[in-house]
PDB file of C-alpha atoms in Angstrom:
ATOM      1  CA  MET A   1      59.010-194.619  96.921  1.00 52.00           C
ATOM      2  CA  GLY A   2      62.725-194.633  97.004  1.00 68.00           C
ATOM      3  CA  ARG A   3      64.746-195.889  94.000  1.00 84.00           C
ATOM      4  CA  ALA A   4      67.830-198.210  94.204  1.00 91.00           C
ATOM      5  CA  LEU A   5      71.063-196.760  92.917  1.00 94.00           C
ATOM      6  CA  ALA A   6      74.057-199.015  91.924  1.00 94.00           C
ATOM      7  CA  ARG A   7      77.572-197.878  91.827  1.00 96.00           C
ATOM      8  CA  VAL A   8      78.924-197.357  88.312  1.00 96.00           C
ATOM      9  CA  ALA A   9      82.516-198.448  89.179  1.00 96.00           C
ATOM     10  CA  VAL A  10      81.040-201.664  90.905  1.00 96.00           C
ATOM     11  CA  ILE A  11      79.115-202.566  87.755  1.00 95.00           C
ATOM     12  CA  VAL A  12      82.170-202.063  85.615  1.00 95.00           C
ATOM     13  CA  ARG A  13      84.337-203.985  87.958  1.00 94.00           C
ATOM     14  CA  ALA A  14      81.929-206.710  88.636  1.00 92.00           C
ATOM     15  CA  PRO A  15      82.910-208.928  85.411  1.00 92.00           C
ATOM     16  CA  ALA A  16      86.561-208.425  85.848  1.00 94.00           C
ATOM     17  CA  ALA A  17      87.267-211.414  88.035  1.00 92.00           C
ATOM     18  CA  TRP A  18      84.763-213.601  86.428  1.00 92.00           C
ATOM     19  CA  LEU A  19      86.642-213.120  83.091  1.00 95.00           C
ATOM     20  CA  TRP A  20      90.096-213.145  84.521  1.00 96.00           C
ATOM     21  CA  TRP A  21      90.245-216.313  86.471  1.00 95.00           C
ATOM     22  CA  PRO A  22      88.334-218.409  84.005  1.00 93.00           C
ATOM     23  CA  GLY A  23      90.251-216.980  81.121  1.00 94.00           C
ATOM     24  CA  LEU A  24      93.550-217.990  82.829  1.00 95.00           C
ATOM     25  CA  LEU A  25      92.183-221.548  83.650  1.00 94.00           C
ATOM     26  CA  SER A  26      91.167-221.982  80.039  1.00 92.00           C
ATOM     27  CA  ALA A  27      94.350-220.903  78.821  1.00 93.00           C
ATOM     28  CA  ALA A  28      96.124-223.393  81.178  1.00 92.00           C
ATOM     29  CA  VAL A  29      93.847-226.141  79.927  1.00 89.00           C
ATOM     30  CA  GLY A  30      94.554-225.004  76.341  1.00 86.00           C
ATOM     31  CA  ALA A  31      98.204-225.145  76.767  1.00 86.00           C
ATOM     32  CA  LEU A  32      98.049-228.892  77.440  1.00 86.00           C
ATOM     33  CA  VAL A  33      96.937-229.544  73.897  1.00 82.00           C
ATOM     34  CA  PRO A  34      99.072-228.921  70.830  1.00 83.00           C
ATOM     35  CA  GLY A  35      96.358-227.673  68.699  1.00 79.00           C
ATOM     36  CA  LEU A  36      96.590-226.964  64.914  1.00 83.00           C
ATOM     37  CA  THR A  37      99.177-224.197  65.296  1.00 84.00           C
ATOM     38  CA  GLY A  38     101.230-225.648  68.127  1.00 84.00           C
ATOM     39  CA  ARG A  39     101.713-224.233  71.810  1.00 85.00           C
ATOM     40  CA  ARG A  40     104.282-221.748  71.050  1.00 89.00           C
ATOM     41  CA  ILE A  41     102.378-219.896  68.302  1.00 91.00           C
ATOM     42  CA  GLY A  42      99.302-220.232  70.423  1.00 90.00           C
ATOM     43  CA  LEU A  43     100.727-218.599  73.492  1.00 91.00           C
ATOM     44  CA  LEU A  44     102.279-215.878  71.367  1.00 93.00           C
ATOM     45  CA  ALA A  45      98.977-215.139  69.642  1.00 94.00           C
ATOM     46  CA  GLY A  46      97.262-215.284  73.031  1.00 93.00           C
ATOM     47  CA  ALA A  47      99.613-212.756  74.478  1.00 95.00           C
ATOM     48  CA  GLY A  48      98.997-210.370  71.565  1.00 96.00           C
ATOM     49  CA  LEU A  49      95.208-210.909  71.917  1.00 96.00           C
ATOM     50  CA  PHE A  50      95.446-210.224  75.640  1.00 97.00           C
ATOM     51  CA  LEU A  51      97.040-206.938  75.144  1.00 97.00           C
ATOM     52  CA  ILE A  52      94.690-205.959  72.208  1.00 97.00           C
ATOM     53  CA  VAL A  53      91.443-206.977  74.076  1.00 97.00           C
ATOM     54  CA  ALA A  54      92.575-205.410  77.334  1.00 97.00           C
ATOM     55  CA  GLY A  55      93.368-202.176  75.570  1.00 97.00           C
ATOM     56  CA  ALA A  56      90.106-202.211  73.556  1.00 97.00           C
ATOM     57  CA  VAL A  57      87.934-202.928  76.626  1.00 97.00           C
ATOM     58  CA  PHE A  58      89.755-200.102  78.635  1.00 97.00           C
ATOM     59  CA  LEU A  59      89.246-197.529  75.955  1.00 97.00           C
ATOM     60  CA  ALA A  60      85.694-198.357  74.862  1.00 95.00           C
ATOM     61  CA  ARG A  61      83.072-195.618  75.698  1.00 93.00           C
ATOM     62  CA  ARG A  62      85.489-193.713  77.867  1.00 95.00           C
ATOM     63  CA  GLY A  63      84.069-190.441  76.244  1.00 94.00           C
ATOM     64  CA  ARG A  64      80.599-191.653  77.247  1.00 95.00           C
ATOM     65  CA  TYR A  65      81.486-192.149  80.791  1.00 95.00           C
ATOM     66  CA  ARG A  66      83.134-188.751  80.910  1.00 95.00           C
ATOM     67  CA  GLU A  67      79.952-187.111  79.499  1.00 94.00           C
ATOM     68  CA  LEU A  68      77.659-188.740  82.040  1.00 94.00           C
ATOM     69  CA  ALA A  69      80.007-187.900  84.950  1.00 94.00           C
ATOM     70  CA  ARG A  70      80.200-184.286  83.863  1.00 93.00           C
ATOM     71  CA  GLY A  71      76.312-184.130  83.749  1.00 92.00           C
ATOM     72  CA  ALA A  72      75.791-185.984  87.006  1.00 93.00           C
ATOM     73  CA  SER A  73      73.454-184.496  89.509  1.00 92.00           C
ATOM     74  CA  ARG A  74      73.122-184.939  93.373  1.00 93.00           C
ATOM     75  CA  ALA A  75      71.126-188.039  94.418  1.00 90.00           C
ATOM     76  CA  GLY A  76      68.023-187.021  96.373  1.00 85.00           C
ATOM     77  CA  LYS A  77      67.183-188.246  99.823  1.00 83.00           C
ATOM     78  CA  ALA A  78      64.652-190.828  98.781  1.00 83.00           C
ATOM     79  CA  VAL A  79      67.056-193.391  97.318  1.00 89.00           C
ATOM     80  CA  PHE A  80      68.555-196.664  98.383  1.00 92.00           C
ATOM     81  CA  LEU A  81      72.220-197.208  97.842  1.00 94.00           C
ATOM     82  CA  GLN A  82      72.747-200.875  96.688  1.00 93.00           C
ATOM     83  CA  ASP A  83      75.329-202.822  98.555  1.00 94.00           C
ATOM     84  CA  ARG A  84      78.403-203.801  96.460  1.00 94.00           C
ATOM     85  CA  ARG A  85      77.852-207.536  96.951  1.00 93.00           C
ATOM     86  CA  VAL A  86      74.284-207.106  95.830  1.00 94.00           C
ATOM     87  CA  THR A  87      75.234-205.337  92.667  1.00 93.00           C
ATOM     88  CA  VAL A  88      77.867-208.090  91.736  1.00 92.00           C
ATOM     89  CA  ARG A  89      75.587-211.028  92.593  1.00 92.00           C
ATOM     90  CA  ASN A  90      72.799-209.263  90.383  1.00 89.00           C
ATOM     91  CA  TRP A  91      75.350-208.898  87.473  1.00 87.00           C
ATOM     92  CA  ARG A  92      76.610-212.511  87.825  1.00 88.00           C
ATOM     93  CA  ARG A  93      73.167-214.066  88.015  1.00 88.00           C
ATOM     94  CA  ALA A  94      71.882-212.330  84.863  1.00 87.00           C
ATOM     95  CA  ARG A  95      74.934-213.506  82.934  1.00 88.00           C
ATOM     96  CA  ARG A  96      76.039-216.738  84.334  1.00 89.00           C
ATOM     97  CA  TRP A  97      75.115-218.731  81.211  1.00 92.00           C
ATOM     98  CA  TRP A  98      77.057-216.177  79.045  1.00 91.00           C
ATOM     99  CA  LEU A  99      80.056-216.555  81.367  1.00 90.00           C
ATOM    100  CA  LEU A 100      79.936-220.389  81.082  1.00 92.00           C
ATOM    101  CA  ALA A 101      79.488-220.214  77.273  1.00 94.00           C
ATOM    102  CA  ALA A 102      82.552-217.877  76.992  1.00 92.00           C
ATOM    103  CA  PHE A 103      84.706-220.187  79.210  1.00 92.00           C
ATOM    104  CA  LEU A 104      83.752-223.241  77.071  1.00 93.00           C
ATOM    105  CA  ALA A 105      84.339-221.386  73.864  1.00 93.00           C
ATOM    106  CA  ALA A 106      87.852-220.271  75.077  1.00 91.00           C
ATOM    107  CA  VAL A 107      88.625-223.969  75.866  1.00 90.00           C
ATOM    108  CA  GLY A 108      87.249-225.287  72.823  1.00 91.00           C
ATOM    109  CA  SER A 109      89.330-222.731  70.743  1.00 90.00           C
ATOM    110  CA  SER A 110      92.526-224.226  72.049  1.00 88.00           C
ATOM    111  CA  PHE A 111      92.117-227.112  69.760  1.00 88.00           C
ATOM    112  CA  ALA A 112      92.843-224.732  67.050  1.00 90.00           C
ATOM    113  CA  VAL A 113      95.079-222.059  68.781  1.00 91.00           C
ATOM    114  CA  PRO A 114      96.253-223.280  72.127  1.00 91.00           C
ATOM    115  CA  ALA A 115      95.526-220.778  75.086  1.00 91.00           C
ATOM    116  CA  ALA A 116      94.622-218.011  72.747  1.00 93.00           C
ATOM    117  CA  GLY A 117      91.037-217.811  73.518  1.00 93.00           C
ATOM    118  CA  GLY A 118      91.632-217.991  77.289  1.00 94.00           C
ATOM    119  CA  LEU A 119      94.208-215.159  77.241  1.00 96.00           C
ATOM    120  CA  ALA A 120      91.728-212.968  75.399  1.00 96.00           C
ATOM    121  CA  LEU A 121      89.157-213.666  77.949  1.00 95.00           C
ATOM    122  CA  ALA A 122      91.647-212.674  80.675  1.00 97.00           C
ATOM    123  CA  GLY A 123      92.355-209.585  78.692  1.00 97.00           C
ATOM    124  CA  ALA A 124      88.745-208.474  78.858  1.00 96.00           C
ATOM    125  CA  GLY A 125      88.725-208.944  82.537  1.00 96.00           C
ATOM    126  CA  ALA A 126      91.886-207.025  82.910  1.00 97.00           C
ATOM    127  CA  GLY A 127      90.587-204.170  80.759  1.00 97.00           C
ATOM    128  CA  LEU A 128      87.460-203.917  82.818  1.00 96.00           C
ATOM    129  CA  TRP A 129      89.438-203.922  86.095  1.00 97.00           C
ATOM    130  CA  ALA A 130      91.581-201.007  84.643  1.00 97.00           C
ATOM    131  CA  LYS A 131      88.527-199.015  83.458  1.00 97.00           C
ATOM    132  CA  ALA A 132      87.130-199.395  87.002  1.00 97.00           C
ATOM    133  CA  LEU A 133      90.261-197.871  88.343  1.00 97.00           C
ATOM    134  CA  TRP A 134      89.953-195.044  85.832  1.00 97.00           C
ATOM    135  CA  ILE A 135      86.547-194.381  86.962  1.00 97.00           C
ATOM    136  CA  GLY A 136      87.825-194.268  90.501  1.00 96.00           C
ATOM    137  CA  GLY A 137      90.176-191.490  89.476  1.00 96.00           C
ATOM    138  CA  LEU A 138      87.257-189.510  88.193  1.00 96.00           C
ATOM    139  CA  GLU A 139      85.488-190.022  91.339  1.00 96.00           C
ATOM    140  CA  ARG A 140      88.552-188.801  93.386  1.00 95.00           C
ATOM    141  CA  ASP A 141      89.123-185.843  91.174  1.00 94.00           C
ATOM    142  CA  ALA A 142      85.476-184.736  91.528  1.00 93.00           C
ATOM    143  CA  GLU A 143      85.289-185.879  95.217  1.00 94.00           C
ATOM    144  CA  THR A 144      81.976-187.685  94.536  1.00 95.00           C
ATOM    145  CA  LEU A 145      80.901-191.126  93.861  1.00 96.00           C
ATOM    146  CA  PHE A 146      78.969-191.927  90.724  1.00 97.00           C
ATOM    147  CA  TRP A 147      75.619-193.869  90.904  1.00 97.00           C
ATOM    148  CA  VAL A 148      72.996-195.041  88.254  1.00 94.00           C
ATOM    149  CA  ARG A 149      69.582-196.321  88.814  1.00 91.00           C
ATOM    150  CA  ALA A 150      69.696-200.033  88.864  1.00 87.00           C
ATOM    151  CA  GLU A 151      66.986-200.455  86.142  1.00 85.00           C
ATOM    152  CA  TRP A 152      68.870-198.111  83.812  1.00 81.00           C
ATOM    153  CA  ALA A 153      71.969-200.056  83.776  1.00 75.00           C
ATOM    154  CA  ARG A 154      70.907-203.559  82.996  1.00 75.00           C
ATOM    155  CA  SER A 155      73.079-203.842  79.995  1.00 75.00           C
ATOM    156  CA  ALA A 156      75.961-201.343  80.939  1.00 86.00           C
ATOM    157  CA  PRO A 157      76.353-198.188  82.910  1.00 91.00           C
ATOM    158  CA  ALA A 158      77.297-196.282  79.781  1.00 91.00           C
ATOM    159  CA  ALA A 159      74.624-197.572  77.465  1.00 87.00           C
ATOM    160  CA  LYS A 160      72.351-195.325  75.522  1.00 86.00           C
ATOM    161  CA  PRO A 161      69.227-195.956  77.749  1.00 85.00           C
ATOM    162  CA  VAL A 162      71.168-194.355  80.578  1.00 90.00           C
ATOM    163  CA  PRO A 163      70.196-190.578  80.656  1.00 90.00           C
ATOM    164  CA  GLY A 164      72.633-189.633  83.499  1.00 91.00           C
ATOM    165  CA  TYR A 165      74.394-190.381  86.819  1.00 95.00           C
ATOM    166  CA  LEU A 166      73.599-189.474  90.223  1.00 95.00           C
ATOM    167  CA  THR A 167      76.267-188.429  92.915  1.00 95.00           C
ATOM    168  CA  THR A 168      76.998-188.739  96.649  1.00 94.00           C
ATOM    169  CA  GLY A 169      79.841-187.944  98.775  1.00 93.00           C
ATOM    170  CA  LEU A 170      82.985-190.282  98.946  1.00 92.00           C
ATOM    171  CA  ALA A 171      81.777-191.741 102.324  1.00 91.00           C
ATOM    172  CA  ALA A 172      78.471-193.263 101.017  1.00 90.00           C
ATOM    173  CA  GLY A 173      78.037-196.846 100.439  1.00 90.00           C
ATOM    174  CA  ASP A 174      80.247-199.857 101.013  1.00 92.00           C
ATOM    175  CA  ALA A 175      82.683-199.442  98.190  1.00 93.00           C
ATOM    176  CA  LEU A 176      85.696-197.235  97.660  1.00 93.00           C
ATOM    177  CA  PRO A 177      86.288-194.983  94.491  1.00 94.00           C
ATOM    178  CA  GLY A 178      86.792-197.548  91.722  1.00 94.00           C
ATOM    179  CA  GLY A 179      84.679-199.993  93.191  1.00 93.00           C
ATOM    180  CA  ALA A 180      86.715-202.000  95.553  1.00 92.00           C
ATOM    181  CA  ARG A 181      85.349-203.243  98.817  1.00 90.00           C
ATOM    182  CA  ARG A 182      85.689-200.843 101.767  1.00 86.00           C
ATOM    183  CA  ARG A 183      87.830-202.442 104.444  1.00 79.00           C
ATOM    184  CA  GLY A 184      87.272-202.458 108.137  1.00 61.00           C
ATOM    185  CA  ARG A 185      83.716-201.607 107.659  1.00 51.00           C
ATOM    186  CA  GLY A 186      80.349-203.557 107.591  1.00 46.00           C
ATOM    187  CA  PRO A 187      77.855-203.286 104.795  1.00 43.00           C
ATOM    188  CA  GLY A 188      77.266-199.757 103.686  1.00 42.00           C
ATOM    189  CA  ARG A 189      74.366-197.991 105.039  1.00 42.00           C
ATOM    190  CA  THR A 190      71.374-197.617 102.701  1.00 43.00           C
ATOM    191  CA  GLY A 191      68.597-195.192 102.091  1.00 45.00           C
ATOM    192  CA  GLY A 192      68.143-191.419 102.374  1.00 44.00           C
ATOM    193  CA  ALA A 193      70.184-191.266 105.660  1.00 40.00           C
ATOM    194  CA  ALA A 194      73.290-192.616 103.928  1.00 46.00           C
ATOM    195  CA  VAL A 195      73.048-189.930 101.114  1.00 48.00           C
ATOM    196  CA  SER A 196      72.397-187.159 103.526  1.00 41.00           C
ATOM    197  CA  ALA A 197      75.386-188.184 105.722  1.00 37.00           C
ATOM    198  CA  ALA A 198      77.509-188.206 102.693  1.00 47.00           C
ATOM    199  CA  ARG A 199      76.790-184.824 101.265  1.00 45.00           C
TER     200      ARG A 199
END
């Protein structure tokens, strides 16, 4: 029986928009209240948090990603390549309450430091988006796409339970290097045929 593989870059990229836009929205809402520190201090603190969080998220576990990428092996024929939209939907469904709680916490923090929490949330989204692009650079350099068994990456694609990545050629699946949607093409073909065609 074939196993489902999810794209590493797509998993990393999946939370980016769901942190970026709610973060900006909560920052905008927070800017409407003076808070304890005042709007000016809140916005300055938020800008600093945005940069710090974005940088920390981008740099986190990069060594682990490199290690897994270097040790990646070719995917066999009896695998199913998960569509990008399925990977994103699964991630969102598993964490929808966490995302709602993060948004509410960011809005609530504005009563103390206006907009700061929202900008920190947006920074996390920006950091993940940048990390997905960085993984895309690794994929282009290696001329392969990195995949992980879906059941291994329930927490994160570089978590300790993940023993290694699998690879296909750049043409496999329905997402480009870095996890962006492949334009001008229908849903990616799945199954062993897709892997064989992309070798």
